[in-house]
Coordinates of N, CA, C and O in Angstrom, one line a residue:
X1358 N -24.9 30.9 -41.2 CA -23.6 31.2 -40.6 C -23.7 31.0 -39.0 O -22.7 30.8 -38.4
X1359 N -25.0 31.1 -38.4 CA -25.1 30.9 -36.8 C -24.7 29.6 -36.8 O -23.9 29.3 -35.9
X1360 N -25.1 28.6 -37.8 CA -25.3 26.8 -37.2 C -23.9 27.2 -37.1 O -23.4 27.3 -36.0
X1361 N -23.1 27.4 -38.2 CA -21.5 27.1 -37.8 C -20.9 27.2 -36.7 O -20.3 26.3 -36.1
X1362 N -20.9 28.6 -36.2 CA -20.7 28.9 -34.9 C -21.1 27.8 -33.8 O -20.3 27.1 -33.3
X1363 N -22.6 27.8 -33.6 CA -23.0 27.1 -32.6 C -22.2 25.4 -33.1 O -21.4 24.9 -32.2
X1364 N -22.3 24.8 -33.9 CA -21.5 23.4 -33.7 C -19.8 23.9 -33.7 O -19.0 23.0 -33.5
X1365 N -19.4 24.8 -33.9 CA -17.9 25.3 -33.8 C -17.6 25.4 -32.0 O -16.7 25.1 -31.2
X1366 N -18.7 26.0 -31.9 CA -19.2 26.2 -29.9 C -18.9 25.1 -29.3 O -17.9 24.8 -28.6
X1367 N -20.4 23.7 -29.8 CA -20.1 22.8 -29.5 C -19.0 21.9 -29.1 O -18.6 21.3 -28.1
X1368 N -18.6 22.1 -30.3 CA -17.0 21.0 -30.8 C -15.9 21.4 -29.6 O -15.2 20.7 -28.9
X1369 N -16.0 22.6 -29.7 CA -15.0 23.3 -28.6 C -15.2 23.1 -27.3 O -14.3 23.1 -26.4
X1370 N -16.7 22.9 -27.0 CA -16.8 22.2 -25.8 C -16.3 21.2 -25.2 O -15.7 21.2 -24.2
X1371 N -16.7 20.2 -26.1 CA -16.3 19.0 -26.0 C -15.3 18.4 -25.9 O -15.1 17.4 -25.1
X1372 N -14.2 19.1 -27.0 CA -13.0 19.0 -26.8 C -12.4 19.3 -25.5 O -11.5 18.6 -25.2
X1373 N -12.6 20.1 -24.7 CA -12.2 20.7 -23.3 C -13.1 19.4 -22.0 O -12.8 19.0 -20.9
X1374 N -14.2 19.3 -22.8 CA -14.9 18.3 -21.4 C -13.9 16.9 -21.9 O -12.9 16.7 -21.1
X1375 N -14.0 16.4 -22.5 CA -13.0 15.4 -22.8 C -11.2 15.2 -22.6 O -10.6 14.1 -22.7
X1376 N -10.7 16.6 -22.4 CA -9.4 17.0 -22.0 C -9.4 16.6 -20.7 O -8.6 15.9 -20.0
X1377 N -10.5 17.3 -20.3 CA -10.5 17.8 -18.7 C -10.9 16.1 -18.0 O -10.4 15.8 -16.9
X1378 N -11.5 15.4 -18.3 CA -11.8 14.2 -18.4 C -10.6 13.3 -18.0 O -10.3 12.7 -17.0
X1379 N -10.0 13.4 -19.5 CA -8.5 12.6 -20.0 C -7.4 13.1 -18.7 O -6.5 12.4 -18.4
X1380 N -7.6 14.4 -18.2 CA -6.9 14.8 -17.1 C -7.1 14.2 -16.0 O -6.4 13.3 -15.7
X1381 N -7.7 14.4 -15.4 CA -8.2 14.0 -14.2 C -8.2 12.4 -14.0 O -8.0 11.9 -12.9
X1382 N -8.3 11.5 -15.4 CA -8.4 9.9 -15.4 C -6.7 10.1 -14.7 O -6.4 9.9 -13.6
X1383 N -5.7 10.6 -16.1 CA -4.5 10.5 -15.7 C -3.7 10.5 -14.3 O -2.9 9.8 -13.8
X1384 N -4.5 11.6 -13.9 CA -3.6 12.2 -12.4 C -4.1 11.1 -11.9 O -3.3 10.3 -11.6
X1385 N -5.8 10.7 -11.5 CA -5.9 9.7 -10.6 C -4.9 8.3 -10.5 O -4.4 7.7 -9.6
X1386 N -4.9 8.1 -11.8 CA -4.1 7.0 -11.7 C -2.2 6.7 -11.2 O -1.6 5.8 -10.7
X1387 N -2.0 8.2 -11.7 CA -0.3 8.4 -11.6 C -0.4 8.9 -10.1 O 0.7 8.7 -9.6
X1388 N -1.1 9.2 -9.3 CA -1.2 9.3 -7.6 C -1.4 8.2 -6.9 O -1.0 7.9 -5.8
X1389 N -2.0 7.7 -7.5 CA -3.0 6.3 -6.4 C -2.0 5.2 -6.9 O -1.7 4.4 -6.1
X1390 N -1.5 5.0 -8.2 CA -0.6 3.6 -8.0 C 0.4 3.6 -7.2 O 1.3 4.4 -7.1
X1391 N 0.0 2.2 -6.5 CA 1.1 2.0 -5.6 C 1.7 0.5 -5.9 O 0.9 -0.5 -6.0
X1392 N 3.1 0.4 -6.1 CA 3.4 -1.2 -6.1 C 3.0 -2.5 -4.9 O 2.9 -2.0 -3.7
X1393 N 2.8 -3.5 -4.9 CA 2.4 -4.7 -3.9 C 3.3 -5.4 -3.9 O 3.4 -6.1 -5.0
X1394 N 4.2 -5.6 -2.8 CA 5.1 -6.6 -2.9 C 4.9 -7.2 -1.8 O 4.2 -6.7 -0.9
X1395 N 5.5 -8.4 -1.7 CA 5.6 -9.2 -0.6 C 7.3 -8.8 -0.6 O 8.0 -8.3 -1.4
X1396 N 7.5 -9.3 1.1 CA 9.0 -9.0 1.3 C 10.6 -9.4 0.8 O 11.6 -8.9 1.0
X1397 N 10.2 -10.8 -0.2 CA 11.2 -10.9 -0.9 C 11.1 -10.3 -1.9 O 12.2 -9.6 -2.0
X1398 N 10.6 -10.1 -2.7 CA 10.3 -8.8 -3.9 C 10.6 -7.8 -3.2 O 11.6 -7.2 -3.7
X1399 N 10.1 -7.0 -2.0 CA 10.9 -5.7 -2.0 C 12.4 -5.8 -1.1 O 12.9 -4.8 -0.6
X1400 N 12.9 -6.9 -1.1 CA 14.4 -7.2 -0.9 C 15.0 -7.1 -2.0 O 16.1 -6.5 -1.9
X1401 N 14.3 -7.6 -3.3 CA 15.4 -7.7 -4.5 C 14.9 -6.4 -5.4 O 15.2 -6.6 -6.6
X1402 N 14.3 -5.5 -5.2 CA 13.5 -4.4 -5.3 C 14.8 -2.9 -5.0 O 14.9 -2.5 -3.9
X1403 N 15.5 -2.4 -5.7 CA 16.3 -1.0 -5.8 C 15.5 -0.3 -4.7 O 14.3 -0.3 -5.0
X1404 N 15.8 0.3 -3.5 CA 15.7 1.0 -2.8 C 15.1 2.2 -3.3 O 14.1 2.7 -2.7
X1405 N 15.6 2.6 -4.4 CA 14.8 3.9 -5.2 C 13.9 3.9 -5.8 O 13.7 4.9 -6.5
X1406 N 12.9 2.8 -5.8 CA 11.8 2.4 -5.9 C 10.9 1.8 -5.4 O 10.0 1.0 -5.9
X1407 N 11.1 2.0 -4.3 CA 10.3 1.8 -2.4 C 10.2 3.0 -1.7 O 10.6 3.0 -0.5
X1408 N 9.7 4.1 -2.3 CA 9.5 5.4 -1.6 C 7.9 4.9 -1.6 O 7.5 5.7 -0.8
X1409 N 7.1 4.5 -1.9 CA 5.7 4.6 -2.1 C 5.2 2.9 -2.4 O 5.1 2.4 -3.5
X1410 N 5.1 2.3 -1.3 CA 4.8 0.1 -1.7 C 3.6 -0.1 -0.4 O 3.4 0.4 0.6
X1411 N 3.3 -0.7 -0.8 CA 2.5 -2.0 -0.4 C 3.1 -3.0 0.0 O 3.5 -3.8 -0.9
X1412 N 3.5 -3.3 1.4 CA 4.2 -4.8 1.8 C 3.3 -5.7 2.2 O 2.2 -5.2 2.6
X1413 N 3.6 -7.0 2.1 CA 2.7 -8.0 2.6 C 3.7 -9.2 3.3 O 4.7 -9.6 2.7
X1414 N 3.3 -9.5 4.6 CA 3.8 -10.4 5.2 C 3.4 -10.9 6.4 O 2.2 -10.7 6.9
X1415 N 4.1 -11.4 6.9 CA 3.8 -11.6 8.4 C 4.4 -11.6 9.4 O 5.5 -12.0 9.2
X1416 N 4.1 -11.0 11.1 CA 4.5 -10.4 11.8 C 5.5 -11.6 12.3 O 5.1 -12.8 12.3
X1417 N 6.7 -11.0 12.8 CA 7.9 -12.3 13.2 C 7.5 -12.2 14.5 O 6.7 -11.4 15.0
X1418 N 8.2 -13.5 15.2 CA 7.8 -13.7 16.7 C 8.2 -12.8 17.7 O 7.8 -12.5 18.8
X1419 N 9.9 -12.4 16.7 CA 10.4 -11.7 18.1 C 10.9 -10.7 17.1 O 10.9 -10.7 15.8
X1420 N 11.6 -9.6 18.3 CA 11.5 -8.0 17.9 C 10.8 -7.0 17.7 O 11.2 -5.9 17.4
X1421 N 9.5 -7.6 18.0 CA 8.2 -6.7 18.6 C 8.0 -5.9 19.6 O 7.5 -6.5 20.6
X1422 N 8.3 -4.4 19.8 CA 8.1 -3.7 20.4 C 7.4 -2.1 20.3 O 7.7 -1.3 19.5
X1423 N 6.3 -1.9 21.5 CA 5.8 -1.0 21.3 C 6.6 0.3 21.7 O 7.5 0.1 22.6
X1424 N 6.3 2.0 20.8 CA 7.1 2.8 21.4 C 6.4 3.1 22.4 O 5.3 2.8 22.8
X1425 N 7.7 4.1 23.0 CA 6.7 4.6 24.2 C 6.7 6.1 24.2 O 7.6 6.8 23.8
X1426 N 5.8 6.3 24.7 CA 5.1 7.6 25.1 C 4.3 8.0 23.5 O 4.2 9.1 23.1
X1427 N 4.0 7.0 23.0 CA 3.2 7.0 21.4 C 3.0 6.1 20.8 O 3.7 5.2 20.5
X1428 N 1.6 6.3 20.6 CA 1.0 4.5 19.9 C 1.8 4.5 18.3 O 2.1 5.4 17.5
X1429 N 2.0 2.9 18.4 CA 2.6 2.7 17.6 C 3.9 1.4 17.6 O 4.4 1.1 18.7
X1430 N 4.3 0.8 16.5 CA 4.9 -0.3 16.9 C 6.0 -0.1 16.1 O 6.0 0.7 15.1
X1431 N 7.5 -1.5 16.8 CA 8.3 -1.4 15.8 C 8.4 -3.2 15.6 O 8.5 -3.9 16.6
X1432 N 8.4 -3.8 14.6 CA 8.5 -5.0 14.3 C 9.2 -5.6 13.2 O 9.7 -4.8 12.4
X1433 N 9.3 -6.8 13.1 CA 9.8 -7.0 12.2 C 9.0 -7.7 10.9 O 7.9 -8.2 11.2
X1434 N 9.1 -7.7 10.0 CA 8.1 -8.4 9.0 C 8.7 -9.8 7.9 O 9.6 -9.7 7.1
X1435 N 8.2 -10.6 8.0 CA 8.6 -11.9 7.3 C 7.7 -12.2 6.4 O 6.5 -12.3 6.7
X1436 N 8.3 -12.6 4.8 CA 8.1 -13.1 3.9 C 7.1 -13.9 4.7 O 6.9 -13.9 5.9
X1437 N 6.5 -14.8 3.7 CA 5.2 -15.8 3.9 C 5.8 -17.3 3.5 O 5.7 -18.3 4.2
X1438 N 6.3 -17.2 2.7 CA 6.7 -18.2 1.9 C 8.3 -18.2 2.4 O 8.7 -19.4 2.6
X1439 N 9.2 -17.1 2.7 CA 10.6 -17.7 2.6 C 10.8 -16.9 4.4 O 10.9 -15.7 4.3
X1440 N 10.9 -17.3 5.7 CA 10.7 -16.7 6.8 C 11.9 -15.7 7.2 O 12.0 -14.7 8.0
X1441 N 12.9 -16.6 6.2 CA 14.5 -16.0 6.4 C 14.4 -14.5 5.9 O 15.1 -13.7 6.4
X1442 N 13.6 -14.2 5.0 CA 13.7 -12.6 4.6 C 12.7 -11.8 5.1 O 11.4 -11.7 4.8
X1443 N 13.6 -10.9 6.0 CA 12.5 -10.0 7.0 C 13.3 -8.1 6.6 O 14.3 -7.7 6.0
X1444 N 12.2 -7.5 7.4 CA 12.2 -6.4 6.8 C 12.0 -5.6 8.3 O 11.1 -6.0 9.0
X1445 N 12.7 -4.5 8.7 CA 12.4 -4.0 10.0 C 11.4 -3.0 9.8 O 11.9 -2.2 8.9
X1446 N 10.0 -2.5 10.3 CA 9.2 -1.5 10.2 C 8.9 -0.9 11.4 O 8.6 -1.6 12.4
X1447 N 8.9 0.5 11.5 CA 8.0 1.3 12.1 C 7.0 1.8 11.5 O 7.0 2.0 10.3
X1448 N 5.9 2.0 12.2 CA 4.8 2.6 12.4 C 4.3 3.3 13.7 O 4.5 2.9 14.8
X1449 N 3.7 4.4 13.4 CA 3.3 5.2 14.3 C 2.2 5.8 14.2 O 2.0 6.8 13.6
X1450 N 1.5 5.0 14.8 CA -0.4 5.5 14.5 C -1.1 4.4 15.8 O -0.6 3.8 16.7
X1451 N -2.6 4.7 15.4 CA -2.9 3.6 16.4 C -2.9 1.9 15.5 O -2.9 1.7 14.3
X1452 N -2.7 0.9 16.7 CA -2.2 -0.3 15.9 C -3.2 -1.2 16.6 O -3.3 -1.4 17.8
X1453 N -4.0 -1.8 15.6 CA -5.3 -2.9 15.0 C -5.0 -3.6 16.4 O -3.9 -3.8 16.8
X1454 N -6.3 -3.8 17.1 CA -6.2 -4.8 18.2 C -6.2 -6.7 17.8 O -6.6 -7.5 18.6
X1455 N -5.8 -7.0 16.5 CA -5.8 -8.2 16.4 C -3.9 -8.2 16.1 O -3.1 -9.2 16.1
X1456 N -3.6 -7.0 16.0 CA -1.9 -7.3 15.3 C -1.1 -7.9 16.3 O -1.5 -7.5 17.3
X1457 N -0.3 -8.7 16.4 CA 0.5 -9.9 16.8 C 1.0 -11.0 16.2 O 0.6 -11.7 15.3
X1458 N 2.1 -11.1 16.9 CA 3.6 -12.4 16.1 C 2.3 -13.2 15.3 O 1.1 -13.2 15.7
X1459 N 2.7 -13.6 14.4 CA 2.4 -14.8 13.3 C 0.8 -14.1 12.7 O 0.2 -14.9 12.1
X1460 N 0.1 -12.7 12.8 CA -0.7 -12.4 12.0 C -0.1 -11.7 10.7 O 0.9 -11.0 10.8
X1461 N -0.8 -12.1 9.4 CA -0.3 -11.6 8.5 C -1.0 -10.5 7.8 O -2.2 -10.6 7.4
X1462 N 0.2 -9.0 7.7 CA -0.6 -8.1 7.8 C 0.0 -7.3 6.3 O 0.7 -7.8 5.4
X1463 N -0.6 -6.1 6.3 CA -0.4 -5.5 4.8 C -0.4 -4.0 4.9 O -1.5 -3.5 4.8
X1464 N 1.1 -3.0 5.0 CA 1.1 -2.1 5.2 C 2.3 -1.6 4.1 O 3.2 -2.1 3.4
X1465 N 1.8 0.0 4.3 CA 1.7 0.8 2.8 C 2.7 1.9 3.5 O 2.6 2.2 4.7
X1466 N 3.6 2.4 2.7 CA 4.6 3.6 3.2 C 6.0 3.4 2.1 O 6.0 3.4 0.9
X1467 N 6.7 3.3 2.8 CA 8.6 3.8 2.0 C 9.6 3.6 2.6 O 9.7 3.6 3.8
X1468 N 10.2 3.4 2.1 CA 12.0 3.2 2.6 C 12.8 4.1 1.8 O 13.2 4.1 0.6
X1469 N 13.0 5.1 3.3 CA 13.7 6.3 2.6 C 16.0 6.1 2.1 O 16.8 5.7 2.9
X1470 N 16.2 6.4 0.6 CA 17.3 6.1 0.7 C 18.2 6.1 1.8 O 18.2 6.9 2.8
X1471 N 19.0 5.1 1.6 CA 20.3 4.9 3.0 C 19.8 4.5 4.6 O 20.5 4.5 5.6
X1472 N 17.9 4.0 4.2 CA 17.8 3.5 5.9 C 17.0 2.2 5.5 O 16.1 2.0 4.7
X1473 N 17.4 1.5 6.5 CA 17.1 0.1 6.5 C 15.5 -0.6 7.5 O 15.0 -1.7 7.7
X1474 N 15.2 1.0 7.8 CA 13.7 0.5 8.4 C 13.0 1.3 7.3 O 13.3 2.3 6.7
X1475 N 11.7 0.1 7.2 CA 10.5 0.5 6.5 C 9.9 1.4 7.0 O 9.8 1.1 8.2
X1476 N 9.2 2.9 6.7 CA 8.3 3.8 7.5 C 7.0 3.6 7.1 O 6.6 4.0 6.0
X1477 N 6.2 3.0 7.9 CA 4.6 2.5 7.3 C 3.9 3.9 7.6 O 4.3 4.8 8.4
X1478 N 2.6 3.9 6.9 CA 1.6 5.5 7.3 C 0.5 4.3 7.7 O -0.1 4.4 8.7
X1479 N 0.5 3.3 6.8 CA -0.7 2.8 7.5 C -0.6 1.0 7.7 O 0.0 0.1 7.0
X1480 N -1.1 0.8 8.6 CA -0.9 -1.2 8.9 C -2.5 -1.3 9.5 O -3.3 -0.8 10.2
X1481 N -2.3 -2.7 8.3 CA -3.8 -3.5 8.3 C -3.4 -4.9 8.9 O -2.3 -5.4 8.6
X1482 N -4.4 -5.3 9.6 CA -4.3 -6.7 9.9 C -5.3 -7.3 8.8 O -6.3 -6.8 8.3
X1483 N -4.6 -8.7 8.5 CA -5.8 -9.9 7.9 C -6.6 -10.6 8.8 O -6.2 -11.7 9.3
X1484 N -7.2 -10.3 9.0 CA -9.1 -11.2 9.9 C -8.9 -12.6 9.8 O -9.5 -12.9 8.8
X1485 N -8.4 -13.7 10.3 CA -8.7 -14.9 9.8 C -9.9 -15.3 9.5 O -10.3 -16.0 8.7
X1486 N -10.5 -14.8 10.2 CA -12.4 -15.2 10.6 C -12.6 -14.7 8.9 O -12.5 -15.6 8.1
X1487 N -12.7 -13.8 8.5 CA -13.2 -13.5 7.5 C -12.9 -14.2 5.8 O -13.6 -14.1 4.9
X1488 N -11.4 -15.0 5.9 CA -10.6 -15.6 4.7 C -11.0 -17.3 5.0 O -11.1 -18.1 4.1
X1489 N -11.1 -17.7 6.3 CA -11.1 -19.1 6.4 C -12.2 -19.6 6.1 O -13.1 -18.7 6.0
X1490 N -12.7 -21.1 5.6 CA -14.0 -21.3 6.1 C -14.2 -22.0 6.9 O -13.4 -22.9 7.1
X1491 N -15.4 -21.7 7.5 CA -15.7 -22.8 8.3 C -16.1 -23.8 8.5 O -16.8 -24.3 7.6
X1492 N -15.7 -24.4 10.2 CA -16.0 -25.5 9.8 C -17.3 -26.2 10.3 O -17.6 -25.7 11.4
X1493 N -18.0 -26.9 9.9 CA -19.5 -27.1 10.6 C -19.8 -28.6 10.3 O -19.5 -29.4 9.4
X1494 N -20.5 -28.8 11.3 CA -20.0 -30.2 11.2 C -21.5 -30.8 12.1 O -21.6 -32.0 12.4

């Protein structure tokens, strides 16, 4: 009658390490996805499903301006492929000493209903140095 108990113990354990497991996989996943779009996708993208994205594009030539009295920029962002669809973003943090017109960069945040600027938390620049190869000759 003890073995029962003790593999009844067991079983019960397990079941809970495996729950708690199955838990924790879930949440990680249902927190941390975020969608990746580039800017014509989140043009043709329902607004009410841009609280939480990944943009990718590249910085337009003009409309670039820093704020003031706080690091941080406001720009505009252009598709890669189609230049005609841009996207207006602020950010407010410190901003990557390579960011400038025509680098293409990749930043993560929302567009809150009824406003037409993107609010970034965070902007990365792309390194060319690091994606190109070189050339050697």
């Amino acid at each position: 009658m003890a073995q029962k108990n003790s593999k009844s113990l067991y079983l019960v354990a397990l079941a809970l390490f495996l729950g708690g497991i199955g838990y924790l996989l879930f949440s990680g996943f249902t927190q941390n996805s975020v969608y990746f779009l580039n800017v014509s996708e989140a043009l043709a993208t329902p607004q009410d499903k841009l609280h939480t994205v990944r943009l990718f594009g590249t910085v337009a030539a003009d409309g670039l301006t820093m704020l003031d009295g706080a690091p941080g920029v406001r720009f505009r962002l252009e598709d890669k492929d189609n230049t005609s669809k841009t996207v207006w973003v602020l950010y407010k943090g410190a901003v990557p000493d390579t960011f400038k017109p025509g680098v293409e960069v990749i930043i993560e945040g929302g567009l809150a209903p009824g406003e037409d600027t993107f609010k970034a938390r965070t902007l990365m620049t792309k390194c060319p140095s690091k994606y190109q190869k070189e050339n050697r000759g």
